[in-house]
């Protein structure tokens, strides 16, 4: 086959290869669109670090969007110096061990027009007469086993329940796990609300003075569609205690909830929890949230109070460490090893002893050594070494030396260099005589 002259240039590789690449790309795109489609998916990233520090962050943002002024607090400083009695103060968990003065100030703050919302602490005292807020309201936290829908204690009933669940699981081919929610049904201003109950101990109004009560009875609602046909689905479990109690105190009010899980970051968006919180605070324009009663650590407090000081200190430390790595002056050369004569060491030790005023100590040691050698030769009496008394005339007669030299050797006081030299010479004469005679060359 012969190509027309006009198509001879098309057969060149510079034209054929780009055309083939375009065809392959077009066919690949057509195949991909025929076999794949776009699909949206959700990716869970977890909570932010701010939600770990503040469990009421979501509630705070919701109230701010609702038009309220919200202030978040940490620590007990807000309870020691309370704000003006306007708006609401929500204590996420009532701290235990509050002093009588703080409890009194909180009660007086409510009487002046404040709205206090709190959830009791499970470890707080329940003894009457303690002076805390719950005792003054006449409110008591019921024990967990009061009105509890607990598993049957009878062994026969327990076996029956286990067999029933096992049979149900055998029919479905799955384990007997039936997730459900305990829903408290409330009507607020004619609006039906659904709130989740987490099983916290309920409250009891001992004084009977509560202005608002929400009973702890709840309805069981199963989450899975397969469990909607269960007999106990949507049945109501009666409870004797109250889930919420509200008291009128002076010009203000105190709202006590048995639990605070529905206002946490994880629970505020479930059911009608957010609307219920705004309904409780509908008369309050300013809301103060005490998210945690734990005070900040000392490092965090110092950083918050003096950030510029710590930044400057860290910069100074970094500069000092950098400066220590820099060379200052020429490098020192290692000294050459010098071999010194033994006489130089002896002379150096003598000079050191002389400068440190140890001449008298050395001289006393030398005198004692010479006397000990005289006693060994039975020339000098040994008892003189014990008593320290020495007869110059007797020792001179036994050694055959002049009394002056014996006196200079053992009795002369050292007042200067000449006395030291004179005493040393006398000791040297005696020492040489003990070793076989004396040399006359340096007797002086």
CSV table of C-alpha atoms in Angstrom, one decimal:
chain,number,residue,atom,x,y,z
A,1,UNK,CA,0.0,0.0,0.0
A,2,UNK,CA,1.3,3.3,-1.0
A,3,UNK,CA,0.5,6.5,1.0
A,4,UNK,CA,-0.6,9.6,-0.9
A,5,UNK,CA,2.1,12.2,-1.1
A,6,UNK,CA,0.0,14.5,1.2
A,7,UNK,CA,0.0,11.8,3.9
A,8,UNK,CA,3.7,11.0,3.8
A,9,UNK,CA,4.4,13.4,6.7
A,10,UNK,CA,1.7,11.7,8.9
A,11,UNK,CA,3.7,8.5,9.1
A,12,UNK,CA,6.5,10.2,11.0
A,13,UNK,CA,6.9,9.2,14.8
A,14,UNK,CA,6.4,12.8,15.9
A,15,UNK,CA,2.8,12.6,14.7
A,16,UNK,CA,1.9,8.9,15.3
A,17,UNK,CA,3.0,8.7,19.0
A,18,UNK,CA,0.9,11.7,20.3
A,19,UNK,CA,-2.1,10.4,18.4
A,20,UNK,CA,-1.8,6.9,20.0
A,21,UNK,CA,-1.4,8.5,23.5
A,22,UNK,CA,-4.5,10.6,23.0
A,23,UNK,CA,-6.5,7.5,21.9
A,24,UNK,CA,-5.3,5.4,24.9
A,25,UNK,CA,-6.2,8.3,27.3
A,26,UNK,CA,-9.7,8.7,25.9
A,27,UNK,CA,-10.4,5.0,26.1
A,28,UNK,CA,-9.1,4.8,29.7
A,29,UNK,CA,-11.3,7.7,30.7
A,30,UNK,CA,-14.4,6.1,29.1
A,31,UNK,CA,-13.7,2.8,30.9
A,32,UNK,CA,-13.2,4.5,34.3
A,33,UNK,CA,-16.4,6.5,34.0
A,34,UNK,CA,-18.3,3.3,33.1
A,35,UNK,CA,-17.0,1.3,36.0
A,36,UNK,CA,-16.7,3.8,38.9
A,37,UNK,CA,-18.9,6.5,40.3
A,38,UNK,CA,-18.6,9.3,42.9
A,39,UNK,CA,-19.7,8.4,46.4
A,40,UNK,CA,-19.8,10.6,49.5
A,41,UNK,CA,-18.4,9.1,52.7
A,42,UNK,CA,-17.9,10.4,56.3
A,43,UNK,CA,-14.6,10.4,58.0
A,44,UNK,CA,-14.5,10.6,61.8
A,45,UNK,CA,-11.6,12.7,63.1
A,46,UNK,CA,-12.2,12.7,66.8
A,47,UNK,CA,-12.5,15.5,69.2
A,48,UNK,CA,-10.3,18.6,69.3
A,49,UNK,CA,-7.9,19.2,72.2
A,50,UNK,CA,-10.2,22.1,73.3
A,51,UNK,CA,-13.1,19.6,73.9
A,52,UNK,CA,-10.8,17.5,76.1
A,53,UNK,CA,-10.1,20.5,78.4
A,54,UNK,CA,-13.6,21.9,78.4
A,55,UNK,CA,-16.5,19.3,78.5
A,56,UNK,CA,-19.0,22.2,78.0
A,57,UNK,CA,-17.5,23.7,74.9
A,58,UNK,CA,-20.3,22.6,72.6
A,59,UNK,CA,-22.9,23.9,75.1
A,60,UNK,CA,-21.0,27.2,75.3
A,61,UNK,CA,-21.0,27.6,71.5
A,62,UNK,CA,-24.7,26.8,71.3
A,63,UNK,CA,-25.7,29.3,73.9
A,64,UNK,CA,-23.5,32.0,72.3
A,65,UNK,CA,-25.3,31.3,68.9
A,66,UNK,CA,-28.6,31.6,70.8
A,67,UNK,CA,-27.7,35.2,71.7
A,68,UNK,CA,-26.6,34.8,75.3
A,69,UNK,CA,-23.4,36.1,76.9
A,70,UNK,CA,-21.4,33.0,78.0
A,71,UNK,CA,-18.3,33.0,80.2
A,72,UNK,CA,-16.3,29.9,81.0
A,73,UNK,CA,-14.5,29.4,84.3
A,74,UNK,CA,-12.0,26.8,85.6
A,75,UNK,CA,-11.1,26.3,89.3
A,76,UNK,CA,-12.8,27.5,92.4
A,77,UNK,CA,-11.9,31.2,92.1
A,78,UNK,CA,-15.3,32.1,90.8
A,79,UNK,CA,-16.9,30.6,93.9
A,80,UNK,CA,-14.6,32.5,96.2
A,81,UNK,CA,-15.4,35.9,94.4
A,82,UNK,CA,-18.9,35.5,93.0
A,83,UNK,CA,-20.0,37.8,90.2
A,84,UNK,CA,-23.0,40.1,90.5
A,85,UNK,CA,-26.3,38.2,91.1
A,86,UNK,CA,-27.5,38.5,87.6
A,87,UNK,CA,-27.8,35.6,85.1
A,88,UNK,CA,-27.1,32.0,85.7
A,89,UNK,CA,-24.2,30.0,87.1
A,90,UNK,CA,-24.0,26.4,85.9
A,91,UNK,CA,-21.7,24.1,88.0
A,92,UNK,CA,-20.9,21.1,85.9
A,93,UNK,CA,-20.2,19.0,88.9
A,94,UNK,CA,-20.6,20.3,92.5
A,95,UNK,CA,-17.2,20.2,94.2
A,96,UNK,CA,-17.1,18.2,97.4
A,97,UNK,CA,-15.7,19.6,100.6
A,98,UNK,CA,-16.8,23.2,100.0
A,99,UNK,CA,-16.4,25.4,103.1
A,100,UNK,CA,-19.4,26.7,105.0
A,101,UNK,CA,-18.6,30.3,103.9
A,102,UNK,CA,-18.6,29.4,100.2
A,103,UNK,CA,-21.9,27.5,100.6
A,104,UNK,CA,-23.4,30.5,102.4
A,105,UNK,CA,-22.1,32.9,99.8
A,106,UNK,CA,-23.7,30.8,97.0
A,107,UNK,CA,-27.0,30.7,98.8
A,108,UNK,CA,-26.9,34.4,99.4
A,109,UNK,CA,-26.1,35.0,95.7
A,110,UNK,CA,-29.2,33.0,94.7
A,111,UNK,CA,-31.4,34.9,97.2
A,112,UNK,CA,-30.2,38.1,95.6
A,113,UNK,CA,-31.5,37.1,92.2
A,114,UNK,CA,-29.1,34.6,90.7
A,115,UNK,CA,-29.9,31.3,89.0
A,116,UNK,CA,-27.8,28.4,90.1
A,117,UNK,CA,-27.7,25.1,88.2
A,118,UNK,CA,-25.7,22.2,89.5
A,119,UNK,CA,-25.4,18.4,89.5
A,120,UNK,CA,-24.6,16.7,92.8
A,121,UNK,CA,-21.2,15.0,93.3
A,122,UNK,CA,-21.5,11.3,94.0
A,123,UNK,CA,-18.8,11.6,96.6
A,124,UNK,CA,-20.3,14.6,98.5
A,125,UNK,CA,-21.6,14.2,102.0
A,126,UNK,CA,-25.2,13.3,102.5
A,127,UNK,CA,-25.3,13.8,106.3
A,128,UNK,CA,-27.9,16.3,107.5
A,129,UNK,CA,-26.7,19.4,109.2
A,130,UNK,CA,-23.5,19.9,107.1
A,131,UNK,CA,-24.7,23.3,105.9
A,132,UNK,CA,-24.3,22.5,102.2
A,133,UNK,CA,-26.7,23.6,99.5
A,134,UNK,CA,-28.5,20.3,99.1
A,135,UNK,CA,-29.1,20.1,102.9
A,136,UNK,CA,-30.4,23.6,103.1
A,137,UNK,CA,-32.8,22.9,100.2
A,138,UNK,CA,-34.1,19.7,101.9
A,139,UNK,CA,-32.9,17.6,99.0
A,140,UNK,CA,-31.4,14.1,99.3
A,141,UNK,CA,-29.7,12.0,96.6
A,142,UNK,CA,-31.2,8.5,96.5
A,143,UNK,CA,-28.9,5.5,96.6
A,144,UNK,CA,-28.3,3.7,93.3
A,145,UNK,CA,-30.3,0.6,94.3
A,146,UNK,CA,-33.4,2.6,95.2
A,147,UNK,CA,-36.0,1.9,92.5
A,148,UNK,CA,-33.3,0.4,90.3
A,149,UNK,CA,-34.2,-1.8,87.4
A,150,UNK,CA,-31.5,-4.2,88.3
A,151,UNK,CA,-31.1,-7.8,87.0
A,152,UNK,CA,-33.1,-10.4,89.1
A,153,UNK,CA,-31.3,-11.7,92.1
A,154,UNK,CA,-33.2,-15.0,92.1
A,155,UNK,CA,-31.2,-17.8,90.3
A,156,UNK,CA,-34.3,-19.2,88.8
A,157,UNK,CA,-35.4,-15.9,87.2
A,158,UNK,CA,-31.8,-15.3,86.0
A,159,UNK,CA,-31.7,-18.6,84.2
A,160,UNK,CA,-35.0,-17.9,82.6
A,161,UNK,CA,-33.9,-14.6,81.3
A,162,UNK,CA,-30.6,-16.1,79.9
A,163,UNK,CA,-32.5,-18.9,78.2
A,164,UNK,CA,-35.0,-16.4,76.6
A,165,UNK,CA,-32.1,-14.2,75.3
A,166,UNK,CA,-30.3,-17.3,74.0
A,167,UNK,CA,-33.3,-18.5,72.1
A,168,UNK,CA,-33.8,-15.1,70.6
A,169,UNK,CA,-30.2,-15.0,69.5
A,170,UNK,CA,-30.5,-18.5,68.0
A,171,UNK,CA,-33.3,-17.4,65.8
A,172,UNK,CA,-31.6,-14.4,64.5
A,173,UNK,CA,-28.2,-16.0,64.3
A,174,UNK,CA,-26.6,-13.2,66.3
A,175,UNK,CA,-25.5,-12.6,69.8
A,176,UNK,CA,-28.1,-11.3,72.3
A,177,UNK,CA,-27.1,-7.6,72.2
A,178,UNK,CA,-29.9,-5.2,72.1
A,179,UNK,CA,-28.8,-1.5,72.4
A,180,UNK,CA,-31.4,0.8,73.8
A,181,UNK,CA,-31.9,4.3,75.2
A,182,UNK,CA,-33.8,5.3,78.4
A,183,UNK,CA,-35.8,8.3,77.4
A,184,UNK,CA,-37.5,10.7,79.8
A,185,UNK,CA,-40.4,12.5,78.2
A,186,UNK,CA,-40.9,16.1,79.3
A,187,UNK,CA,-43.4,18.8,78.2
A,188,UNK,CA,-41.9,22.3,78.3
A,189,UNK,CA,-44.3,25.1,77.5
A,190,UNK,CA,-46.5,22.7,75.6
A,191,UNK,CA,-43.6,21.3,73.6
A,192,UNK,CA,-42.8,17.6,74.1
A,193,UNK,CA,-39.1,16.9,74.7
A,194,UNK,CA,-37.1,13.7,74.8
A,195,UNK,CA,-34.1,13.5,77.2
A,196,UNK,CA,-31.8,10.5,77.6
A,197,UNK,CA,-31.4,9.1,81.1
A,198,UNK,CA,-28.0,7.6,81.9
A,199,UNK,CA,-28.9,5.8,85.1
A,200,UNK,CA,-27.5,8.3,87.6
A,201,UNK,CA,-28.9,8.3,91.2
A,202,UNK,CA,-32.2,10.2,91.4
A,203,UNK,CA,-33.2,12.9,93.8
A,204,UNK,CA,-35.8,13.1,96.6
A,205,UNK,CA,-37.5,16.2,97.7
A,206,UNK,CA,-37.6,15.7,101.5
A,207,UNK,CA,-38.9,19.2,102.2
A,208,UNK,CA,-41.6,19.1,99.5
A,209,UNK,CA,-40.9,22.7,98.5
A,210,UNK,CA,-39.7,22.1,94.9
A,211,UNK,CA,-41.4,24.4,92.4
A,212,UNK,CA,-40.6,22.2,89.4
A,213,UNK,CA,-40.2,18.4,89.4
A,214,UNK,CA,-39.3,16.0,86.6
A,215,UNK,CA,-39.8,12.4,87.5
A,216,UNK,CA,-37.2,9.8,86.8
A,217,UNK,CA,-39.5,7.4,85.0
A,218,UNK,CA,-38.3,6.6,81.5
A,219,UNK,CA,-39.3,4.8,78.4
A,220,UNK,CA,-37.1,2.1,76.8
A,221,UNK,CA,-36.5,2.6,73.1
A,222,UNK,CA,-34.4,0.2,71.2
A,223,UNK,CA,-32.0,1.5,68.6
A,224,UNK,CA,-32.0,-1.3,66.0
A,225,UNK,CA,-34.9,-1.9,63.7
A,226,UNK,CA,-34.9,-5.6,64.4
A,227,UNK,CA,-35.6,-4.9,68.1
A,228,UNK,CA,-38.7,-2.7,67.5
A,229,UNK,CA,-40.9,-5.8,67.8
A,230,UNK,CA,-39.7,-6.7,71.3
A,231,UNK,CA,-42.3,-6.7,74.0
A,232,UNK,CA,-40.6,-4.2,76.3
A,233,UNK,CA,-40.0,-1.7,73.5
A,234,UNK,CA,-41.4,1.7,74.3
A,235,UNK,CA,-42.5,0.5,77.8
A,236,UNK,CA,-42.3,2.9,80.7
A,237,UNK,CA,-40.1,2.0,83.7
A,238,UNK,CA,-41.5,3.7,86.8
A,239,UNK,CA,-39.1,5.4,89.2
A,240,UNK,CA,-39.7,6.7,92.7
A,241,UNK,CA,-37.2,9.5,92.6
A,242,UNK,CA,-37.0,12.8,90.6
A,243,UNK,CA,-34.6,13.5,87.8
A,244,UNK,CA,-34.8,17.3,88.2
A,245,UNK,CA,-35.8,19.5,91.0
A,246,UNK,CA,-36.1,23.3,91.0
A,247,UNK,CA,-36.5,25.5,94.1
A,248,UNK,CA,-37.4,29.2,94.5
A,249,UNK,CA,-34.9,30.8,96.8
A,250,UNK,CA,-35.6,34.5,97.5
A,251,UNK,CA,-35.4,36.4,94.2
A,252,UNK,CA,-33.5,33.6,92.5
A,253,UNK,CA,-33.8,29.9,91.9
A,254,UNK,CA,-31.7,26.7,92.2
A,255,UNK,CA,-32.0,23.9,89.6
A,256,UNK,CA,-30.6,20.5,90.6
A,257,UNK,CA,-30.1,17.8,88.0
A,258,UNK,CA,-29.4,14.2,88.9
A,259,UNK,CA,-26.8,14.0,86.1
A,260,UNK,CA,-24.9,16.3,83.7
A,261,UNK,CA,-24.1,13.8,80.8
A,262,UNK,CA,-26.8,15.3,78.5
A,263,UNK,CA,-25.0,18.7,78.4
A,264,UNK,CA,-21.5,17.3,77.7
A,265,UNK,CA,-19.9,17.7,74.3
A,266,UNK,CA,-21.0,14.2,73.3
A,267,UNK,CA,-24.5,14.5,74.5
A,268,UNK,CA,-25.6,18.1,73.8
A,269,UNK,CA,-26.5,17.2,70.2
A,270,UNK,CA,-28.6,14.2,71.0
A,271,UNK,CA,-32.4,14.2,71.2
A,272,UNK,CA,-33.7,17.6,72.7
A,273,UNK,CA,-30.8,18.2,75.1
A,274,UNK,CA,-29.7,21.5,73.6
A,275,UNK,CA,-33.2,22.9,73.5
A,276,UNK,CA,-33.8,21.8,77.1
A,277,UNK,CA,-30.7,23.6,78.2
A,278,UNK,CA,-31.8,26.8,76.5
A,279,UNK,CA,-35.3,26.4,78.0
A,280,UNK,CA,-33.8,26.1,81.5
A,281,UNK,CA,-31.9,29.3,80.8
A,282,UNK,CA,-34.6,31.2,79.0
A,283,UNK,CA,-34.8,34.0,81.6
A,284,UNK,CA,-31.0,34.5,81.9
A,285,UNK,CA,-29.1,36.7,79.4
A,286,UNK,CA,-25.7,36.0,81.0
A,287,UNK,CA,-24.6,32.4,81.6
A,288,UNK,CA,-21.4,31.5,83.5
A,289,UNK,CA,-20.2,27.9,83.1
A,290,UNK,CA,-17.9,26.3,85.7
A,291,UNK,CA,-16.7,23.5,83.4
A,292,UNK,CA,-14.1,22.1,85.9
A,293,UNK,CA,-13.4,22.7,89.5
A,294,UNK,CA,-9.8,21.6,89.1
A,295,UNK,CA,-7.3,24.5,89.3
A,296,UNK,CA,-4.5,25.0,86.8
A,297,UNK,CA,-1.1,23.6,87.5
A,298,UNK,CA,1.7,25.9,88.6
A,299,UNK,CA,3.5,25.8,85.2
A,300,UNK,CA,0.3,26.8,83.4
A,301,UNK,CA,-0.4,29.6,85.9
A,302,UNK,CA,3.1,31.0,85.6
A,303,UNK,CA,2.9,30.8,81.8
A,304,UNK,CA,-0.5,32.6,81.7
A,305,UNK,CA,0.7,35.3,84.1
A,306,UNK,CA,4.1,36.0,82.7
A,307,UNK,CA,4.4,34.8,79.1
A,308,UNK,CA,6.9,37.5,78.0
A,309,UNK,CA,9.2,36.7,80.9
A,310,UNK,CA,9.4,33.0,80.0
A,311,UNK,CA,9.9,33.7,76.3
A,312,UNK,CA,12.7,36.1,77.2
A,313,UNK,CA,14.2,33.6,79.6
A,314,UNK,CA,14.2,30.8,77.0
A,315,UNK,CA,15.7,33.1,74.4
A,316,UNK,CA,18.4,34.1,76.8
A,317,UNK,CA,19.2,30.4,77.7
A,318,UNK,CA,19.4,29.6,73.9
A,319,UNK,CA,21.7,32.5,73.3
A,320,UNK,CA,24.0,31.5,76.2
A,321,UNK,CA,24.2,27.9,75.0
A,322,UNK,CA,25.0,29.2,71.5
A,323,UNK,CA,27.6,31.6,72.9
A,324,UNK,CA,29.3,28.8,74.9
A,325,UNK,CA,29.9,26.9,71.6
A,326,UNK,CA,31.8,29.8,70.1
A,327,UNK,CA,35.7,30.0,70.3
A,328,UNK,CA,37.1,32.6,72.7
A,329,UNK,CA,40.8,33.3,71.9
A,330,UNK,CA,43.4,31.0,70.4
A,331,UNK,CA,43.3,27.3,71.1
A,332,UNK,CA,45.5,26.1,74.0
A,333,UNK,CA,48.4,23.9,72.9
A,334,UNK,CA,49.2,20.9,75.1
A,335,UNK,CA,52.3,21.3,77.2
A,336,UNK,CA,55.4,19.2,76.5
A,337,UNK,CA,56.2,16.6,79.1
A,338,UNK,CA,59.1,17.8,81.2
A,339,UNK,CA,61.3,15.4,83.2
A,340,UNK,CA,62.3,17.1,86.4
A,341,UNK,CA,65.1,16.0,88.7
A,342,UNK,CA,64.3,14.5,92.1
A,343,UNK,CA,66.1,17.4,93.7
A,344,UNK,CA,63.6,19.8,92.1
A,345,UNK,CA,60.7,17.9,93.8
A,346,UNK,CA,62.5,18.0,97.1
A,347,UNK,CA,63.2,21.7,96.7
A,348,UNK,CA,59.6,22.3,95.7
A,349,UNK,CA,58.2,20.4,98.7
A,350,UNK,CA,60.5,22.4,101.0
A,351,UNK,CA,59.4,25.7,99.5
A,352,UNK,CA,55.8,24.7,99.8
A,353,UNK,CA,56.2,23.8,103.4
A,354,UNK,CA,58.0,27.0,104.1
A,355,UNK,CA,55.3,29.1,102.4
A,356,UNK,CA,52.5,27.3,104.3
A,357,UNK,CA,54.3,27.8,107.6
A,358,UNK,CA,55.0,24.1,108.2
A,359,UNK,CA,58.7,24.6,109.2
A,360,UNK,CA,58.0,24.1,112.9
A,361,UNK,CA,56.1,20.9,112.2
A,362,UNK,CA,58.8,19.4,110.1
A,363,UNK,CA,61.5,20.4,112.6
A,364,UNK,CA,59.5,18.8,115.5
A,365,UNK,CA,59.3,15.6,113.4
A,366,UNK,CA,63.1,15.6,112.8
A,367,UNK,CA,63.9,16.2,116.4
A,368,UNK,CA,61.7,13.3,117.5
A,369,UNK,CA,63.2,11.1,114.9
A,370,UNK,CA,66.8,11.9,116.0
A,371,UNK,CA,65.9,11.4,119.7
A,372,UNK,CA,64.4,8.0,118.8
A,373,UNK,CA,67.6,6.9,117.1
A,374,UNK,CA,69.6,8.1,120.1
A,375,UNK,CA,67.4,6.0,122.4
A,376,UNK,CA,67.9,3.0,120.1
A,377,UNK,CA,71.7,3.4,120.4
A,378,UNK,CA,71.2,3.7,124.2
A,379,UNK,CA,72.8,7.1,124.1
A,380,UNK,CA,69.7,9.1,124.9
A,381,UNK,CA,67.2,8.0,127.6
A,382,UNK,CA,64.0,6.6,126.2
A,383,UNK,CA,61.8,8.0,128.9
A,384,UNK,CA,62.6,11.5,127.7
A,385,UNK,CA,60.6,10.7,124.5
A,386,UNK,CA,57.5,10.0,126.7
A,387,UNK,CA,57.8,12.9,129.1
A,388,UNK,CA,59.2,15.5,126.7
A,389,UNK,CA,61.8,16.6,129.3
A,390,UNK,CA,65.4,16.5,128.1
A,391,UNK,CA,68.7,17.3,130.0
A,392,UNK,CA,71.0,19.1,127.5
A,393,UNK,CA,74.1,18.6,129.7
A,394,UNK,CA,73.5,14.9,130.2
A,395,UNK,CA,72.8,14.3,126.5
A,396,UNK,CA,75.9,16.4,125.5
A,397,UNK,CA,78.0,14.2,127.9
A,398,UNK,CA,76.8,11.0,126.4
A,399,UNK,CA,77.1,12.1,122.7
A,400,UNK,CA,80.4,13.9,123.1
A,401,UNK,CA,79.0,17.1,121.5
A,402,UNK,CA,79.1,20.6,122.8
A,403,UNK,CA,76.2,21.7,124.9
A,404,UNK,CA,75.5,24.6,122.5
A,405,UNK,CA,75.0,22.2,119.6
A,406,UNK,CA,72.7,19.9,121.6
A,407,UNK,CA,70.7,23.0,122.8
A,408,UNK,CA,70.5,24.3,119.2
A,409,UNK,CA,69.3,20.9,118.0
A,410,UNK,CA,66.6,20.2,120.6
A,411,UNK,CA,65.8,23.4,122.5
A,412,UNK,CA,66.4,26.4,120.3
A,413,UNK,CA,63.2,28.3,119.4
A,414,UNK,CA,62.7,29.1,115.7
A,415,UNK,CA,62.2,32.8,115.3
A,416,UNK,CA,63.6,33.3,111.8
A,417,UNK,CA,65.6,31.7,109.0
A,418,UNK,CA,68.9,31.8,110.9
A,419,UNK,CA,67.4,29.8,113.8
A,420,UNK,CA,66.1,27.2,111.4
A,421,UNK,CA,69.5,26.9,109.7
A,422,UNK,CA,71.3,26.7,112.9
A,423,UNK,CA,69.0,24.0,114.3
A,424,UNK,CA,69.1,22.0,111.1
A,425,UNK,CA,72.9,22.0,111.0
A,426,UNK,CA,73.0,20.7,114.6
A,427,UNK,CA,70.5,17.9,113.8
A,428,UNK,CA,72.6,17.0,110.7
A,429,UNK,CA,75.7,16.6,112.9
A,430,UNK,CA,74.0,14.4,115.3
A,431,UNK,CA,72.4,12.4,112.5
A,432,UNK,CA,75.8,11.9,110.7
A,433,UNK,CA,77.4,10.8,114.0
A,434,UNK,CA,74.8,8.2,114.5
A,435,UNK,CA,75.6,6.8,111.0
A,436,UNK,CA,79.3,6.3,111.4
A,437,UNK,CA,81.0,9.6,112.1
A,438,UNK,CA,80.7,13.1,110.8
A,439,UNK,CA,82.2,14.8,107.8
A,440,UNK,CA,84.3,17.9,108.5
A,441,UNK,CA,83.9,19.5,105.2
A,442,UNK,CA,80.5,21.2,105.8
A,443,UNK,CA,80.6,21.4,109.6
A,444,UNK,CA,80.9,25.2,109.4
